[in-house]
Coordinates of C-alpha atoms in Angstrom, one line a residue:
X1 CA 17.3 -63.4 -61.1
X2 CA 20.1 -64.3 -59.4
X3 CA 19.7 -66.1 -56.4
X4 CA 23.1 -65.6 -54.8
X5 CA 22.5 -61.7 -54.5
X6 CA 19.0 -62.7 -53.5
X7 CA 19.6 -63.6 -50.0
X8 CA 18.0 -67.0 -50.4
X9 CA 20.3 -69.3 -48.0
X10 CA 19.3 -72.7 -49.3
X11 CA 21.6 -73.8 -51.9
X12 CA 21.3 -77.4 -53.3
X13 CA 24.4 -80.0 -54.3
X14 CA 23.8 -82.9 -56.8
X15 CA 25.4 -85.8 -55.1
X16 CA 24.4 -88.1 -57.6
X17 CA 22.5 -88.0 -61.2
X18 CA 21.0 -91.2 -63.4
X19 CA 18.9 -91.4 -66.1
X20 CA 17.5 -87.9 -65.5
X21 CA 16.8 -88.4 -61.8
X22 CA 18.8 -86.3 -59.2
X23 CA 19.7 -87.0 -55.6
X24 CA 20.3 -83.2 -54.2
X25 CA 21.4 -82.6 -51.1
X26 CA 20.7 -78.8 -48.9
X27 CA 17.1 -78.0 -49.6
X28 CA 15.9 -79.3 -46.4
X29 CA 12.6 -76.7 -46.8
X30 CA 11.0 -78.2 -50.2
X31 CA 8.0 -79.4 -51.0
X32 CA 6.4 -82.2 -53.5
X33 CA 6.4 -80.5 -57.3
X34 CA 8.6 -77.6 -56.4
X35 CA 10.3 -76.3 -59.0
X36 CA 14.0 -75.9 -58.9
X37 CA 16.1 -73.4 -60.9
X38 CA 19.9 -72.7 -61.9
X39 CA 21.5 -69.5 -60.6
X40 CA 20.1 -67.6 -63.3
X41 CA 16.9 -68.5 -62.9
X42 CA 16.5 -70.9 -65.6
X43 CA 14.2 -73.9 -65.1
X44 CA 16.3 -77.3 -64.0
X45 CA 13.8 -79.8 -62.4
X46 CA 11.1 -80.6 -60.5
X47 CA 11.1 -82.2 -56.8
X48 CA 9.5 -85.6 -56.9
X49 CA 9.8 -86.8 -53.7
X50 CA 12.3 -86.2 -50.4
X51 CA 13.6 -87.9 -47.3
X52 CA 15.2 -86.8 -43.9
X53 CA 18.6 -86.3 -45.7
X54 CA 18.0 -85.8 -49.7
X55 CA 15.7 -84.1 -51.9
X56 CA 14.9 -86.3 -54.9
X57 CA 14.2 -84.2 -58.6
X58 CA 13.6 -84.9 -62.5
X59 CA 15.5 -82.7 -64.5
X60 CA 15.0 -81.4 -67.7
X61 CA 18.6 -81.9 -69.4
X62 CA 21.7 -83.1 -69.1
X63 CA 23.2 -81.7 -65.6
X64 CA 26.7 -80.7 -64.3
X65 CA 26.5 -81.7 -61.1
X66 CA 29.1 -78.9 -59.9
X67 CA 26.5 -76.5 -60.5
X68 CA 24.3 -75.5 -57.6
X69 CA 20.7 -75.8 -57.5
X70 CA 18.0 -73.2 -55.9
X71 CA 14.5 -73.6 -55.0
X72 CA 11.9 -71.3 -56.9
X73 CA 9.2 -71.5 -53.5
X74 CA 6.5 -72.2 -56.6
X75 CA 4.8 -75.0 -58.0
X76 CA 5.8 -76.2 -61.4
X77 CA 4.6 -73.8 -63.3
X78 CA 4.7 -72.4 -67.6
X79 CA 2.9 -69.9 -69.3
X80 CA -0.5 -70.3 -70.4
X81 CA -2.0 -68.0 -72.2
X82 CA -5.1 -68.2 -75.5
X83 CA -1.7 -67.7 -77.4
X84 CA -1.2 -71.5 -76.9
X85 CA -3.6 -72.3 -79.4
X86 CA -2.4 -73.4 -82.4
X87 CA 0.9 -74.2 -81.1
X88 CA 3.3 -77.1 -80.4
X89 CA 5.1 -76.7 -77.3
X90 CA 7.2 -78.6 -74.7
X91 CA 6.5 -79.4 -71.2
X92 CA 8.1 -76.3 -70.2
X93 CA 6.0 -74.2 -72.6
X94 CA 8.6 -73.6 -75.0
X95 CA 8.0 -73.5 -78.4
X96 CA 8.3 -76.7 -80.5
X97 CA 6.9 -75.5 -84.0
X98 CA 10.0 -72.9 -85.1
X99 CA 8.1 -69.6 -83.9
X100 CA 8.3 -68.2 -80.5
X101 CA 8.4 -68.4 -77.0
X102 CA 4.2 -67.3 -76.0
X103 CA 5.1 -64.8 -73.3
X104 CA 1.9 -65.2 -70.5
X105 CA 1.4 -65.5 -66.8
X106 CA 2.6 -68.9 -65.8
X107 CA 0.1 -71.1 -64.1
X108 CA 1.1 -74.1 -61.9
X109 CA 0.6 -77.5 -64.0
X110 CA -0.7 -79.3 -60.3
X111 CA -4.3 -78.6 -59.0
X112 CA -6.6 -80.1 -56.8
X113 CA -9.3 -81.3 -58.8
X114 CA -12.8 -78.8 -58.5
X115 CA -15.3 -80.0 -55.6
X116 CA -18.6 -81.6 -55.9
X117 CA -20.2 -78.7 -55.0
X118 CA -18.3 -76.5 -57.7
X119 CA -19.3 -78.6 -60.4
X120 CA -22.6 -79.4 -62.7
X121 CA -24.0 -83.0 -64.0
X122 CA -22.6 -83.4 -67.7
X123 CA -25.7 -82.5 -69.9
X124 CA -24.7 -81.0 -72.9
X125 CA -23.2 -83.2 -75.9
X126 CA -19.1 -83.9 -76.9
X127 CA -19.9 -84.7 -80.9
X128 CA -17.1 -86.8 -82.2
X129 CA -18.2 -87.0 -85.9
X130 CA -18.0 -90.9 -85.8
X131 CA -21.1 -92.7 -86.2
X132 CA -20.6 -95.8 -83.5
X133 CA -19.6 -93.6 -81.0
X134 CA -22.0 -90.3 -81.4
X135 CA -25.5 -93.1 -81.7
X136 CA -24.3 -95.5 -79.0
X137 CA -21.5 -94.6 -77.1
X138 CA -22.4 -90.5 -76.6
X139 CA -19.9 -88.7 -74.8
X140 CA -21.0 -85.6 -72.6
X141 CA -19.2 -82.1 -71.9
X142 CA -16.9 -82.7 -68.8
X143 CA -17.0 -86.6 -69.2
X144 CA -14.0 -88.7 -69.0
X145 CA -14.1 -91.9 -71.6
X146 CA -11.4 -93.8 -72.4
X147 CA -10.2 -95.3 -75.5
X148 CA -8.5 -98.3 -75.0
X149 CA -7.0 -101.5 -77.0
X150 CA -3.9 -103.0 -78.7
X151 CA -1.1 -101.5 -80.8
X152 CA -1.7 -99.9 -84.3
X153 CA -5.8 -100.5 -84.2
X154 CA -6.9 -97.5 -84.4
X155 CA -6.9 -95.4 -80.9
X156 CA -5.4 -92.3 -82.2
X157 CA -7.4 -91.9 -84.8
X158 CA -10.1 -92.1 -83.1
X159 CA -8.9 -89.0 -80.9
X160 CA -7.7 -87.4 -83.8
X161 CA -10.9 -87.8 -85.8
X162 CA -12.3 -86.4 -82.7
X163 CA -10.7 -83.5 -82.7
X164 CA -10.8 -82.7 -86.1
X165 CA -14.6 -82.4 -86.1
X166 CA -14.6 -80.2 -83.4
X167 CA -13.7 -77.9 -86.4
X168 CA -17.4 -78.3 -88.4
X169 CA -19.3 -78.1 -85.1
X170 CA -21.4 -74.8 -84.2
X171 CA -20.7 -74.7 -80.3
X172 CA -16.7 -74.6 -80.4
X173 CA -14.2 -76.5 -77.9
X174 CA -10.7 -75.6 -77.7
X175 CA -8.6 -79.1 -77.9
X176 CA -5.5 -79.9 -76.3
X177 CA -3.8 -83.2 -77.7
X178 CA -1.0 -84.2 -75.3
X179 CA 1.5 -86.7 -77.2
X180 CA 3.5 -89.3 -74.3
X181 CA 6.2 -91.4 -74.2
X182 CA 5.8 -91.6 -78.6
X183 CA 8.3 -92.1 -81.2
X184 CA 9.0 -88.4 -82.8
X185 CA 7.7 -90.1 -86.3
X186 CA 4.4 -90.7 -84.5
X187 CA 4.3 -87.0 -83.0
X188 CA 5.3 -85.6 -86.0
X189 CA 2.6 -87.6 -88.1
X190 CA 0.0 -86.3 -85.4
X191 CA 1.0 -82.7 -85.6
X192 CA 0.4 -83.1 -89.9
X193 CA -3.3 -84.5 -90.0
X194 CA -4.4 -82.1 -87.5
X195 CA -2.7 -79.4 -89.6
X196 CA -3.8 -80.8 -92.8
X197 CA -7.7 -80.9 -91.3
X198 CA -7.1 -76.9 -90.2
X199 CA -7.4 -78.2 -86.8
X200 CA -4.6 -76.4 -85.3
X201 CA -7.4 -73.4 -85.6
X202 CA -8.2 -74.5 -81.8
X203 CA -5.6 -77.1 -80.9
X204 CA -3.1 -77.0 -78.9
X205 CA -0.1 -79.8 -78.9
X206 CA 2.4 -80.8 -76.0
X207 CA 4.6 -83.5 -77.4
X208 CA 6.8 -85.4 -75.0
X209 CA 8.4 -88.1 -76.9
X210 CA 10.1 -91.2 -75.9
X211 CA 13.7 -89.3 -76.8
X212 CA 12.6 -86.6 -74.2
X213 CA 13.7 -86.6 -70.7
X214 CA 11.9 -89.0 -67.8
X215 CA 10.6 -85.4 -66.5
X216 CA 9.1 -84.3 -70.0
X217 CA 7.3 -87.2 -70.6
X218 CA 6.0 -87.3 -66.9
X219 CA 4.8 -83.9 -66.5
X220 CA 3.2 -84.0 -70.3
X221 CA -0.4 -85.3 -69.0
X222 CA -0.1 -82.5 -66.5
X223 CA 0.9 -79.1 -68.5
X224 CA -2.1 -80.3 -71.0
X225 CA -4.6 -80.4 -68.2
X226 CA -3.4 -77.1 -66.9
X227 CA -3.9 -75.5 -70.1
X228 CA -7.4 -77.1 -70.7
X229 CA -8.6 -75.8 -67.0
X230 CA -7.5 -72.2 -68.0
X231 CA -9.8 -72.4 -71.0
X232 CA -12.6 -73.9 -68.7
X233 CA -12.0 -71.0 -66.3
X234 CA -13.0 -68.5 -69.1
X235 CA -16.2 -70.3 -69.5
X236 CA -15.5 -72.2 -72.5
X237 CA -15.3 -75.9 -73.2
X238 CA -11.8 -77.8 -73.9
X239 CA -11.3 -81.3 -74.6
X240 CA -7.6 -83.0 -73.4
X241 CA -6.6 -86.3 -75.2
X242 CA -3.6 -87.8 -73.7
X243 CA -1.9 -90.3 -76.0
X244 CA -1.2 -92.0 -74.2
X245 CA -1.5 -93.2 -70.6
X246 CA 0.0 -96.7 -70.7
X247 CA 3.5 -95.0 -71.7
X248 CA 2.9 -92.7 -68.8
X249 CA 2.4 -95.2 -66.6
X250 CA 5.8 -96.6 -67.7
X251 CA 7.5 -93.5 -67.1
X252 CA 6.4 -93.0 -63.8
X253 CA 7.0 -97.0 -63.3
X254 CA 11.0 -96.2 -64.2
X255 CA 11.0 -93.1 -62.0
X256 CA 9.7 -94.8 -59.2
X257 CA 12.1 -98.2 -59.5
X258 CA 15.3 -95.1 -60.0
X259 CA 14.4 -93.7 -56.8
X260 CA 14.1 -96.9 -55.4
X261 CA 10.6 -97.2 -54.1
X262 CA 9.0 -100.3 -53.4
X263 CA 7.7 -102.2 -56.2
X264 CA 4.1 -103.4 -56.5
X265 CA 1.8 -105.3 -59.1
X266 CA 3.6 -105.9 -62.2
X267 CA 6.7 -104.1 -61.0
X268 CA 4.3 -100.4 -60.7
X269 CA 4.5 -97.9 -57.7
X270 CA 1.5 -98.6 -55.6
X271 CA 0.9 -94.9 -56.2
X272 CA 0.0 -94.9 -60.0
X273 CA -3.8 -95.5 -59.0
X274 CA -3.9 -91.9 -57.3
X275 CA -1.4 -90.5 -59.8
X276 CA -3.8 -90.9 -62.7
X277 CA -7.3 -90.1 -60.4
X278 CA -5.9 -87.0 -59.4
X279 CA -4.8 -86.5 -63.4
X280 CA -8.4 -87.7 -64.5
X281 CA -10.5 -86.2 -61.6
X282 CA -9.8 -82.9 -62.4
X283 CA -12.0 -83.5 -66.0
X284 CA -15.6 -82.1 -65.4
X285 CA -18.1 -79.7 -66.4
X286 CA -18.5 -76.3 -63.7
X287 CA -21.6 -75.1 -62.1
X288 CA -22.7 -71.7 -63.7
X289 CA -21.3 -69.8 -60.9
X290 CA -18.2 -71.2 -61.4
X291 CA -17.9 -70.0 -65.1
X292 CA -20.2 -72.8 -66.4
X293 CA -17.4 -74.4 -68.9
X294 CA -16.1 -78.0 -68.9
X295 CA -13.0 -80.0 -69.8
X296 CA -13.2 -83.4 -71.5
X297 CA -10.9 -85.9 -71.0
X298 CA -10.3 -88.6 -73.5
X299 CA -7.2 -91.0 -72.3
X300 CA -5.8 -93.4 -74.4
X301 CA -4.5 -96.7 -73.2
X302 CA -2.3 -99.5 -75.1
X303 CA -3.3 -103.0 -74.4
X304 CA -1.1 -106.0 -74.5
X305 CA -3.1 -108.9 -76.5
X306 CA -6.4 -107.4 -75.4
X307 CA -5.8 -108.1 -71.8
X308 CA -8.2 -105.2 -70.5
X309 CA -6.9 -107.5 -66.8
X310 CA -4.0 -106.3 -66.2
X311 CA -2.9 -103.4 -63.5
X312 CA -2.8 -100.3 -65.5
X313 CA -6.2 -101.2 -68.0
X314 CA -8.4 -101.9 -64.6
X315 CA -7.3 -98.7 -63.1
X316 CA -8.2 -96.7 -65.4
X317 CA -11.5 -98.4 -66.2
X318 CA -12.5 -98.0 -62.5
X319 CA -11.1 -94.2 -62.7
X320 CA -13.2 -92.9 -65.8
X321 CA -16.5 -93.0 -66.9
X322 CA -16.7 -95.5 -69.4
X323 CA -14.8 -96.9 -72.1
X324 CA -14.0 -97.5 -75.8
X325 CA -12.8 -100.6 -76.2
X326 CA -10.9 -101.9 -79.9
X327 CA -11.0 -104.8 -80.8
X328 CA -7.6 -106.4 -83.0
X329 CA -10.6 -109.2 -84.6
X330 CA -12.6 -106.4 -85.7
X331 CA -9.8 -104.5 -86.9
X332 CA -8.9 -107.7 -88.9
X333 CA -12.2 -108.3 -90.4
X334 CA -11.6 -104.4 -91.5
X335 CA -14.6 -103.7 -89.8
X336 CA -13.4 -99.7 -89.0
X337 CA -13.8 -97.8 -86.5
X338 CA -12.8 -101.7 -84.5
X339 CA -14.9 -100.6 -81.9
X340 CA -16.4 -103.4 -79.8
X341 CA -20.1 -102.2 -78.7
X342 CA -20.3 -105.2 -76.4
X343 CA -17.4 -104.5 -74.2
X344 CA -17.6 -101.1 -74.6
X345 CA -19.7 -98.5 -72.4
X346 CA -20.4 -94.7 -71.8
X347 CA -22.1 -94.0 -68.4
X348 CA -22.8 -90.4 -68.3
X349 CA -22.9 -89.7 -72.1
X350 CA -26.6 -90.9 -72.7
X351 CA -27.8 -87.7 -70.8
X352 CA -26.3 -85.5 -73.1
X353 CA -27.0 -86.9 -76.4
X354 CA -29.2 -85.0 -78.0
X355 CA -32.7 -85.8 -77.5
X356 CA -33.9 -86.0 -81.6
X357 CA -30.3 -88.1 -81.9
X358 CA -31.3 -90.1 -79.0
X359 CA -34.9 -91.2 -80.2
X360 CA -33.8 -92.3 -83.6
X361 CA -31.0 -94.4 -82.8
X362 CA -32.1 -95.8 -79.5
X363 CA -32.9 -99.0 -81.2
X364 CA -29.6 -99.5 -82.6
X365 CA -27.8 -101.6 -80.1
X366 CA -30.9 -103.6 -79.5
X367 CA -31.0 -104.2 -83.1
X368 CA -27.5 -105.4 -83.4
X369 CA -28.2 -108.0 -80.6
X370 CA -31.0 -109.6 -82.0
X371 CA -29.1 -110.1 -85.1
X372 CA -25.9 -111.5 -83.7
X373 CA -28.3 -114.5 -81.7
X374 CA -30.2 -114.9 -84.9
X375 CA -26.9 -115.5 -86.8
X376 CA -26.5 -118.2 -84.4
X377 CA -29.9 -119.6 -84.9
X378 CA -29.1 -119.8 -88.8
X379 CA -26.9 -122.2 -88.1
X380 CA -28.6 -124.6 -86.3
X381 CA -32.0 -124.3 -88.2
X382 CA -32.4 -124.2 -92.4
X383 CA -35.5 -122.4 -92.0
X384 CA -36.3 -119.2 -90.1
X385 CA -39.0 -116.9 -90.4
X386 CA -39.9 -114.0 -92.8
X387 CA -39.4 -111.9 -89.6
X388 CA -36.2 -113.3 -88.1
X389 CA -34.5 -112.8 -92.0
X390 CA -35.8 -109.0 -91.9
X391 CA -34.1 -108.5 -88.4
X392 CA -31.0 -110.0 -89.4
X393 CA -30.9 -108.0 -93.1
X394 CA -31.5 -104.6 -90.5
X395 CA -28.4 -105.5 -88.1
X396 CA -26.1 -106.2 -90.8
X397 CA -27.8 -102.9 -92.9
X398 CA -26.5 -101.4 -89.2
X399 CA -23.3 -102.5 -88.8
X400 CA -22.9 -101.8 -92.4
X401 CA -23.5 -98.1 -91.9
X402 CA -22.0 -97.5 -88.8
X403 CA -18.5 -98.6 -90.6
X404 CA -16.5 -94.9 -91.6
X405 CA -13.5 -94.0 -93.2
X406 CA -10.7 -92.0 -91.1
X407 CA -10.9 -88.6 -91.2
X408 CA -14.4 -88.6 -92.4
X409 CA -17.1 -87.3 -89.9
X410 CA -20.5 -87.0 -89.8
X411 CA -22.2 -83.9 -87.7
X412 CA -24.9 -85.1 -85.6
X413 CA -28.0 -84.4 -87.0
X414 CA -26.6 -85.6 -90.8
X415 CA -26.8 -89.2 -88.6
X416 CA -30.5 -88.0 -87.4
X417 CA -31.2 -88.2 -91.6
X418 CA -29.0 -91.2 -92.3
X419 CA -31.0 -93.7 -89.1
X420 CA -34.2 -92.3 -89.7
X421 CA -33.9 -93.4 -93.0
X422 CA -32.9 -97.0 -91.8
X423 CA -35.7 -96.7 -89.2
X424 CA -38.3 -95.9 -92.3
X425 CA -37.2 -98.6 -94.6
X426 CA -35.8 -96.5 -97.3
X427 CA -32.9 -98.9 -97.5
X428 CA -34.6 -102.1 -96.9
X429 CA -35.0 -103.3 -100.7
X430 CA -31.7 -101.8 -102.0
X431 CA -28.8 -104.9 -101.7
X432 CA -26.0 -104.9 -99.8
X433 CA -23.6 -103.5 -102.5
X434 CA -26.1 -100.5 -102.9
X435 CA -26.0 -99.3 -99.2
X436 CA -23.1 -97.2 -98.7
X437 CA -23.7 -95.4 -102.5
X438 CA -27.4 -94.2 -101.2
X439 CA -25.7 -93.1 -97.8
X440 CA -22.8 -91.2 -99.7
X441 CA -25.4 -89.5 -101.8
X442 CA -28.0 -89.1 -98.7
X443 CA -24.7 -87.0 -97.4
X444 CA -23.7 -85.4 -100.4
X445 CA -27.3 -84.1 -100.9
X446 CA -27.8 -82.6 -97.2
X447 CA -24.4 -81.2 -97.5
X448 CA -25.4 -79.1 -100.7
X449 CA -29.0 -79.0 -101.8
X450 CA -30.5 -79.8 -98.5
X451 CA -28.4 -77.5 -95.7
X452 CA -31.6 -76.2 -94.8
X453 CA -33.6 -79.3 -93.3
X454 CA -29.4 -79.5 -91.1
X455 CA -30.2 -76.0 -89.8
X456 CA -33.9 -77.3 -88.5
X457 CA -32.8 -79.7 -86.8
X458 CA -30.4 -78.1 -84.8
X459 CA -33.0 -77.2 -82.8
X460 CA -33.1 -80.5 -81.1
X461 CA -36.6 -80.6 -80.9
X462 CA -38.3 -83.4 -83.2
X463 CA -41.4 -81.5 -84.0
X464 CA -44.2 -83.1 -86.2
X465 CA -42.7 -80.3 -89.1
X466 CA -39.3 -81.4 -88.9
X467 CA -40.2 -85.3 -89.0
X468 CA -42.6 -84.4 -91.8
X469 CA -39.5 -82.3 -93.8
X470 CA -36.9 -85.2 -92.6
X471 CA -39.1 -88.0 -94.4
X472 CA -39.9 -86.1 -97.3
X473 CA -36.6 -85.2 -97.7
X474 CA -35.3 -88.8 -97.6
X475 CA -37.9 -90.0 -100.3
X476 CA -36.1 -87.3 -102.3
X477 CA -32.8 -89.0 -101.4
X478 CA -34.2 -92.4 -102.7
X479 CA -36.0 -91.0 -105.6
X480 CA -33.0 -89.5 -106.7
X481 CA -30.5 -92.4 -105.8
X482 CA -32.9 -94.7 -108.0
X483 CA -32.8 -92.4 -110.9
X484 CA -28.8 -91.9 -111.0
X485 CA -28.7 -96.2 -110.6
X486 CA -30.8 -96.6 -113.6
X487 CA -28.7 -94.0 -115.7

């Protein structure tokens, strides 16, 4: 369209450009995440902020700043369609994966976040495939949990792993993974293990990379939630990973010192708290008469030497609903996923879990605990009880199993078979070096000969049948396991 045969009278001047931020004079009528356009129509910014005099934007590109500027009277907005899946776009919805442009109705990327009244209590399970998490950290449908800890230990693949499992599960949830502030190595090496897992099936992918503008990587967070809420509007469930919030907190950080806004704690707007609430708050499962579908959000936030202290880390903590926390000693030990069960914490998950899951593993943590202070104990005393060695033999059987490779997940009730076998002893007089071969055949086994006893349980109900068929079952396991040791 073009606006000067339009009649639209408001016509904006740059009057000065840095670093992606604009200072635009003669749009005395806009408002907070308008979008602007060129005089053909063609996307050039979004307004962050004004005063009595100047309007202040983020634009997408480099800028002439003889060319005039025109408000659009809409919210930031891009096309959202079910075409998304599968795709890698840009903030701007344009394609980022070599086919084309997904031609839809767009769909502002800013919302108020749904009402109490408008939603439900989280009840129904998020399964992420990985042991630690799925038995004592469960994660709910519409629950926000974030995953957080230093450089390179393992956070995105943890999301990843996440959504990669999403693919083996029978109730489906479209995944959005939102890439922020990243090198384009990093990005790229995200967009391949998804691809190479088939996970791009139900995924959808908006990169913003540290060589993209202070806008893209600002508004990346944003366009992923927008798509996510138009899945949750049909009724289905989506889960949003944005990796990751620390860098967006630096963006908006540099935005805020280039439009010269006070400063606060460690040189952040005082803002940033509200900026990432309003992001997170929209998460959440609907009521039924609202559609009944949730969106999951799983931040991800970079440490600096563990200090969970500082600004950024305690906002977020106090914003979501627990936390994931990595741990760089664990991560040393190569004790994978580094996950820190002590610090660590899901708040709203444990209602979801599901129930047969729940009852078998609900002794984990507490069996962990009592091994770590009878470790101590061992090393003050030379002798300790028959009992005391059989609690400390199941913690470290525990912590031995709950160790996974990448890219390897489990479905939830394949860990049902694995701690009830814990639970009845069957591994209790194999050693230490024996352990993970009876749990790779216990998995092998369900996963061929035994697919039927998976499809019982499903049903979520531990009947006195299904723990009758789970124990025999097991025994087979063992009898089997012994007979392939001896050959």
């Amino acid at each position: 369209m073009n606006h000067h045969t339009s009649g639209v009278s408001e016509i904006g001047h740059i009057k000065s450009y840095y670093f992606g931020v604009a200072t635009i004079a003669g749009l005395p009528r806009v408002f907070v995440h308008e979008m602007l356009t060129f005089d053909d129509g063609t996307p050039a910014g979004v307004v962050v902020g004004y005063d009595e005099d100047n309007v202040f934007a983020l634009m997408f590109g480099k800028v002439d700043r003889a060319q005039p500027i025109f408000r659009s009277n809409q919210l930031y907005s891009i096309p959202i369609s079910d075409k998304l899946v599968g795709r890698v776009i840009g903030v701007q919805g344009q394609p980022l994966d070599g086919k084309t442009a997904v031609t839809a109705n767009r769909i502002p990327v800013f919302a108020q976040a749904p009402g109490i009244i408008d939603r439900d209590p989280v009840t129904r399970p998020l399964i992420t495939g990985i042991k630690i998490i799925d038995t004592m950290l469960p994660i709910g449908r519409g629950q926000r949990e974030l995953i957080i800890g230093d450089r390179k230990i393992g956070k995105t693949t943890i999301a990843m792993d996440t959504v990669i499992h999403q693919g083996v599960e029978s109730s489906p949830i479209k995944c959005i993974y939102v890439v922020c502030g990243k090198t384009a190595q990093e990005a790229e090496e995200v967009v391949r293990i998804l691809e190479e897992h088939d996970a791009l099936y139900y995924t959808t992918i908006v990169a913003a990379t540290a060589n993209d503008s202070l806008a893209a990587q600002y508004l990346a967070p944003f366009v992923g939630t927008a798509i996510g809420e138009f899945y949750r509007q049909q009724g289905w469930d989506a889960l949003v990973v944005y990796d990751d919030l620390f860098r967006h907190a630096q963006t908006y950080r540099d935005i805020s010192l280039l439009l010269n806004r006070a400063p606060g704690r460690e040189s952040y707007p005082n803002d940033v708290f509200s900026l990432h609430a309003g992001l997170l708050e929209r998460a959440g499962q609907m009521s039924v008469k609202n559609g009944g579908g949730s969106l999951t959000a799983l931040p991800i936030m970079e440490t600096q030497e563990g200090d969970i202290s500082a600004f950024v880390p305690t906002n977020l903590i106090s914003i979501t609903d627990g936390q994931i926390y990595l741990d760089r000693g664990l991560f040393q030990k190569r004790f994978l996923p580094a996950i820190n069960v002590g610090l660590s914490v899901s708040r709203i998950g444990g209602q979801a879990q599901p129930p047969i899951l729940k009852l078998v593993t609900g002794g984990l943590r507490l069996a962990l605990a009592q091994e770590r202070e009878l470790q101590k104990l061992t090393q003050l005393e030379t002798e300790i009880s028959k009992d005391a060695v059989g609690k400390i033999k199941r913690g470290e059987l525990i912590l031995e199993l709950i160790k996974q490779e990448k890219h390897k997940t489990l479905t939830w009730q394949e860990q049902v078979v694995l701690f009830r076998a814990v639970e009845e002893g069957y591994f209790d007089d194999l050693e230490k070096d024996q352990w993970a071969k009876l749990e790779d055949l216990l998995l092998q086994l369900m996963r061929t000969k035994y697919k039927e006893l998976i499809l019982k349980i499903e049903g979520e109900k531990l009947t006195e049948s299904i723990s009758k068929d789970i124990e025999d079952t097991i025994a087979q396991f063992k009898r089997e396991f012994v007979k392939n040791d001896d050959e």
